[in-house]
Short mmCIF file of C-alpha atoms in Angstrom, two decimals:
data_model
loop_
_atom_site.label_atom_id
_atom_site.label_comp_id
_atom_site.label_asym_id
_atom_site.label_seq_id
_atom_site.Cartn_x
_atom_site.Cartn_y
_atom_site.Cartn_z
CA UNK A 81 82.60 88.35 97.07
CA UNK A 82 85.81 89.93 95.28
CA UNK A 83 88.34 91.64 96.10
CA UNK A 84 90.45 94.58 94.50
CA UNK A 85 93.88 95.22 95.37
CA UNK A 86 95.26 98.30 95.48
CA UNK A 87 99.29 98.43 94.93
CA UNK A 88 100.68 102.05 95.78
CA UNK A 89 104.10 102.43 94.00
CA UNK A 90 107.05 104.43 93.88
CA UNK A 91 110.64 103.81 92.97
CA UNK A 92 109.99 100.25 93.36
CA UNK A 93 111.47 98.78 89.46
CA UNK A 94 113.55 96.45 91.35
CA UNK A 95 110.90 94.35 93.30
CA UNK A 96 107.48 95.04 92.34
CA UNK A 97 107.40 92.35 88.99
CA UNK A 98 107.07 89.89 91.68
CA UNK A 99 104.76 91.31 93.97
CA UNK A 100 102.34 91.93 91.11
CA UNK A 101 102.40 88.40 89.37
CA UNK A 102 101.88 86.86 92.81
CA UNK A 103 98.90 89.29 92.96
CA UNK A 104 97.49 88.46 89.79
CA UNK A 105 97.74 84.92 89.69
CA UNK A 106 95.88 84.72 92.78
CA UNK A 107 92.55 83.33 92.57
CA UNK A 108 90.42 85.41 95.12
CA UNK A 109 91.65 88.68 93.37
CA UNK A 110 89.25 90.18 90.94
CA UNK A 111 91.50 93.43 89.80
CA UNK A 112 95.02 94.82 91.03
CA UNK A 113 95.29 98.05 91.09
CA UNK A 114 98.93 100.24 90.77
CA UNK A 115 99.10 103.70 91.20
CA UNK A 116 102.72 104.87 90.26
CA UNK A 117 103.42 108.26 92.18
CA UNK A 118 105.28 109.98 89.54
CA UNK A 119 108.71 107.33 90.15
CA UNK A 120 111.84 108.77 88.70
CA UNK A 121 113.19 105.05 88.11
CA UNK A 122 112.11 102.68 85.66
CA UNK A 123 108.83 101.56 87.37
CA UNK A 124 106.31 103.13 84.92
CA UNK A 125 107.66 101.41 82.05
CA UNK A 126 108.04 97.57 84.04
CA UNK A 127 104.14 97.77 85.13
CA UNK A 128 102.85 98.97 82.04
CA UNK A 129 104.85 96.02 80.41
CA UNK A 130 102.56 93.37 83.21
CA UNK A 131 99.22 92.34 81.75
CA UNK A 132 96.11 91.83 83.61
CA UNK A 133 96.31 94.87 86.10
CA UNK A 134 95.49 98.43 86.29
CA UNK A 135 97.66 101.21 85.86
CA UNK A 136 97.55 104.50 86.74
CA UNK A 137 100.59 106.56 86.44
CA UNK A 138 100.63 109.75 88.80
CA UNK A 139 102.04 112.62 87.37
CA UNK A 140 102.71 114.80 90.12
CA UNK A 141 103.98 112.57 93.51
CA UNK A 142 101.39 113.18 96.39
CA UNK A 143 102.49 110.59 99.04
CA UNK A 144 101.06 107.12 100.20
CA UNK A 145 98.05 108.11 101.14
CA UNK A 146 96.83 110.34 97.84
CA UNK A 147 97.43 106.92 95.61
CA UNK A 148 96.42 104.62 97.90
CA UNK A 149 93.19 107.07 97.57
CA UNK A 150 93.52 107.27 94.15
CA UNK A 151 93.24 103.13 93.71
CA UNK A 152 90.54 102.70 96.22
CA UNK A 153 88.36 105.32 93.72
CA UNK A 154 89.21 102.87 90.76
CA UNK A 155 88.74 99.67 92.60
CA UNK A 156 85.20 98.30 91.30
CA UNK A 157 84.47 96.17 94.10
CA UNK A 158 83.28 96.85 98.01
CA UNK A 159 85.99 95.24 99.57
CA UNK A 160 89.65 96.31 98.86
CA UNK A 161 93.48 94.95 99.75
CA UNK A 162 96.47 97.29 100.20
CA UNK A 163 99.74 95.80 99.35
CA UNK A 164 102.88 97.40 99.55
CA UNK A 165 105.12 97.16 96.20
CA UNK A 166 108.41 96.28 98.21
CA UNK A 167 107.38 92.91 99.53
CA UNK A 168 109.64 90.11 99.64
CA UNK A 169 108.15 86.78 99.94
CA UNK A 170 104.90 87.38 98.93
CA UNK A 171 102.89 84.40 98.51
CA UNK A 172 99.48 82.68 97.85
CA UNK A 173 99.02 81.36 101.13
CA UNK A 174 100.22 84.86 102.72
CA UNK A 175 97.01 86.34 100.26
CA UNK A 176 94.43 83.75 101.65
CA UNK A 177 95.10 84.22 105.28
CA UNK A 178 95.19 88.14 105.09
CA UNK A 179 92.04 88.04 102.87
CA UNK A 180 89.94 85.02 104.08
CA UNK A 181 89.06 86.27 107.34
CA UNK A 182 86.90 89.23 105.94
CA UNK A 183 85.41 86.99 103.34
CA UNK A 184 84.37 84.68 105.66
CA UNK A 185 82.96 87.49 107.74
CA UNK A 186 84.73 86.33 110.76
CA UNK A 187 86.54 89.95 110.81
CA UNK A 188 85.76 93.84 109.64
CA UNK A 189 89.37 94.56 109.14
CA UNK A 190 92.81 92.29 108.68
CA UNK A 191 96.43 94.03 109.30
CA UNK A 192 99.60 91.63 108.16
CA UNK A 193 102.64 91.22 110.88
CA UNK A 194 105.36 90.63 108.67
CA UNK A 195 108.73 88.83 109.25
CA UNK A 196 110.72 91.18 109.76
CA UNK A 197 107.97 93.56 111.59
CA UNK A 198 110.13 95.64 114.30
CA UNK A 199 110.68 93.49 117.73
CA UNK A 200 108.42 95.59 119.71
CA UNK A 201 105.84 94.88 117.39
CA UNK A 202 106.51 91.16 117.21
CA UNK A 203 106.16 90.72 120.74
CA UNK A 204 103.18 92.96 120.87
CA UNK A 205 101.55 91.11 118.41
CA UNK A 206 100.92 93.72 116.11
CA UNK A 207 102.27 96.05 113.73
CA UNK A 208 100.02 99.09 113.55
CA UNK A 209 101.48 100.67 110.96
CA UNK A 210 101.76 97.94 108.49
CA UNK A 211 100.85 98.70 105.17
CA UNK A 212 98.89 95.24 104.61
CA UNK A 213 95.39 95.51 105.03
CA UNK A 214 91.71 94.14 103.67
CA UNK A 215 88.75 95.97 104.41
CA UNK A 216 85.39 98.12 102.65
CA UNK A 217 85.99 100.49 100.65
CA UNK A 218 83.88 102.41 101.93
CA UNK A 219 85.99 103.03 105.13
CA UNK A 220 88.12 105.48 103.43
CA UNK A 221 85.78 107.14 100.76
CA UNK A 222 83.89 107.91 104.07
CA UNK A 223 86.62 110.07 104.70
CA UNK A 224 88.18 111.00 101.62
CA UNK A 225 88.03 115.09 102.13
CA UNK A 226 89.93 114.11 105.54
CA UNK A 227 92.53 111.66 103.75
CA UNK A 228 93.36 114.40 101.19
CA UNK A 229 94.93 116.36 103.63
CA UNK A 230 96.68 113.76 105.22
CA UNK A 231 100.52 113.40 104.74
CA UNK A 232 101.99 110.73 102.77
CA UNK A 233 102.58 108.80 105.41
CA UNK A 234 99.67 109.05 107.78
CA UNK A 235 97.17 106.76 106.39
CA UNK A 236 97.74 103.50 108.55
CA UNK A 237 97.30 105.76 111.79
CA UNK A 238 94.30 107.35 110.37
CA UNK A 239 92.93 104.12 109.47
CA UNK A 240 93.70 102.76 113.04
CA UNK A 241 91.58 105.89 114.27
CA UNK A 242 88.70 104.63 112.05
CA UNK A 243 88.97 101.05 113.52
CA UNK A 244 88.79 102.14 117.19
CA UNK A 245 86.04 104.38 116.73
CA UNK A 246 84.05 102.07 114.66
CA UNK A 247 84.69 99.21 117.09
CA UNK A 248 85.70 96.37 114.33
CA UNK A 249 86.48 93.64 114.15
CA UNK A 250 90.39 93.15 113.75
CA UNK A 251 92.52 90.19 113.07
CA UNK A 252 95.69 90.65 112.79
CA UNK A 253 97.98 87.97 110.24
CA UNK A 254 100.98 86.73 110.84
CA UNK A 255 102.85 86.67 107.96
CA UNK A 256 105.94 84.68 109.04
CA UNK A 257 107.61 84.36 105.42
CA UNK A 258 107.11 88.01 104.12
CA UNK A 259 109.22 90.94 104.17
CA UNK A 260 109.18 94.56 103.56
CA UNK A 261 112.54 95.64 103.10
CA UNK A 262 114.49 98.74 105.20
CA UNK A 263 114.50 102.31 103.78
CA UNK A 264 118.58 102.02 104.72
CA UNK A 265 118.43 98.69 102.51
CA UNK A 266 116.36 100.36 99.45
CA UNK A 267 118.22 103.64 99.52
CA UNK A 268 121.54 103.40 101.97
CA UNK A 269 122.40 103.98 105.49
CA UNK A 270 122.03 108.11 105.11
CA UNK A 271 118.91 108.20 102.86
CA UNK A 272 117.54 105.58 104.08
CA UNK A 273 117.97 107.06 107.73
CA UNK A 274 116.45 110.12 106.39
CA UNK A 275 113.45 108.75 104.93
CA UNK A 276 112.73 106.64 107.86
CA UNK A 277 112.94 110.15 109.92
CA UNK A 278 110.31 111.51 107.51
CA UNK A 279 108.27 108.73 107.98
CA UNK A 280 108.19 109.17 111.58
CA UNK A 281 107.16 112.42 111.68
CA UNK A 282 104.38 112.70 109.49
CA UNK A 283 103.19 109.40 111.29
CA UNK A 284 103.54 111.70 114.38
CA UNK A 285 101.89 114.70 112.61
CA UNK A 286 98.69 112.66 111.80
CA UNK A 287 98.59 111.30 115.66
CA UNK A 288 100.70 112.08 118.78
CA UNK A 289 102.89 109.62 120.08
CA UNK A 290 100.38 109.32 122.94
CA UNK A 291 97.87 108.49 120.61
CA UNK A 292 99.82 105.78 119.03
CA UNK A 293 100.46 103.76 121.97
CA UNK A 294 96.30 104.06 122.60
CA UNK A 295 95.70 102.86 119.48
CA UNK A 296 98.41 99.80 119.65
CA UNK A 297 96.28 98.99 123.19
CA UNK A 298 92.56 99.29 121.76
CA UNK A 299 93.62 97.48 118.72
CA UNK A 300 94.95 94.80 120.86
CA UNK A 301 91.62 94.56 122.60
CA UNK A 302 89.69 94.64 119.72
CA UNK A 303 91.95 91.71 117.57
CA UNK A 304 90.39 88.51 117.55
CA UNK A 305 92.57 85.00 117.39
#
């Protein structure tokens, strides 16, 4: 089986050279993917410079979830990988274990637990908002009138709704060398604060704060070692 990746992007010129190359070199990866949300830096004209992936270049910005959903409806093949652009430490061995497990068909669904994942998370043993995640397609063209009302920021929660409800199976990868960077280290202290505030709430718009901790719970039951 292959895999496409899809690589949502935006204001990322300053790390995403290396998150793609890593992508593309990698064996089990049939296509990448990167949908650039209408960034006011200098990403457009970096990824159009890589060869060997996809590019689509947004010209309005709609949020995470509109070009994640804009990748998955390019990706060619059944199963799909969401990467974040911002990752530090991405690696080929960090690609195998998030991918291999669906392959293999010993899971339905893999979620990365990065690095630098917050502490509550860590000693949870899960992240279930990361951003790293292999799966069918099919899970979120399913949906798609649903995801196209979603805020930008509310696809991992909606996705984690999907999961429960579906019963699948989860396994969820450490990824002990890879890091996704702060908002307050991308942007400052202030913006930074601010966008992590906005991130939080549309989180919370998509699905109560009750409903997160139910979903951290189920997921834990349903993860498999």
């Amino acid at each position: 089986m292959k895999i496409s990746c899809v690589v949502p992007a935006y204001n990322e010129a300053k790390r995403i050279t290396n998150v793609i190359e890593t992508l593309v070199n990698h064996n089990l990866i049939d296509e990448v993917i990167v949908v650039n949300d209408c960034s006011t830096d200098n990403t457009r004209e970096i990824i159009e410079k890589i060869s060997g992936i996809i590019v689509v270049n947004q010209e309005v910005n709609g949020g995470k979830t509109k070009a994640v959903l804009t990748g998955v409806n390019k990706a060619k093949n059944d199963l799909v990988m969401l990467i974040d652009a911002d990752l530090i430490g991405l690696s080929e061995k960090a690609i195998d274990d998030l991918v291999n497990p669906v392959l293999e068909g010993n899971a339905d669904i893999t979620i990365s637990l990065r690095k630098n994942a917050l502490s509550v998370y860590k000693m949870i043993g899960l992240d279930f908002v990361s951003g790293e995640r292999v799966f069918n397609k099919s899970l979120l063209l399913d949906n798609e009138e649903k995801l196209k009302n979603l805020p930008g920021f509310g696809l991992e929660v909606f996705i984690n709704n999907l999961i429960i409800s579906k019963n699948l199976r989860l396994k969820i990868v450490n990824w002990n060398t890879v890091i996704s960077p702060r908002k307050s280290h991308k942007l400052g202290f202030f913006l930074g604060s601010l966008g992590d505030a906005k991130m939080i709430m549309q989180i919370f718009k998509t699905v109560p704060i009750s409903k997160c901790i139910y979903q951290m719970y189920m997921m834990k039951k349903l993860s498999r070692n």
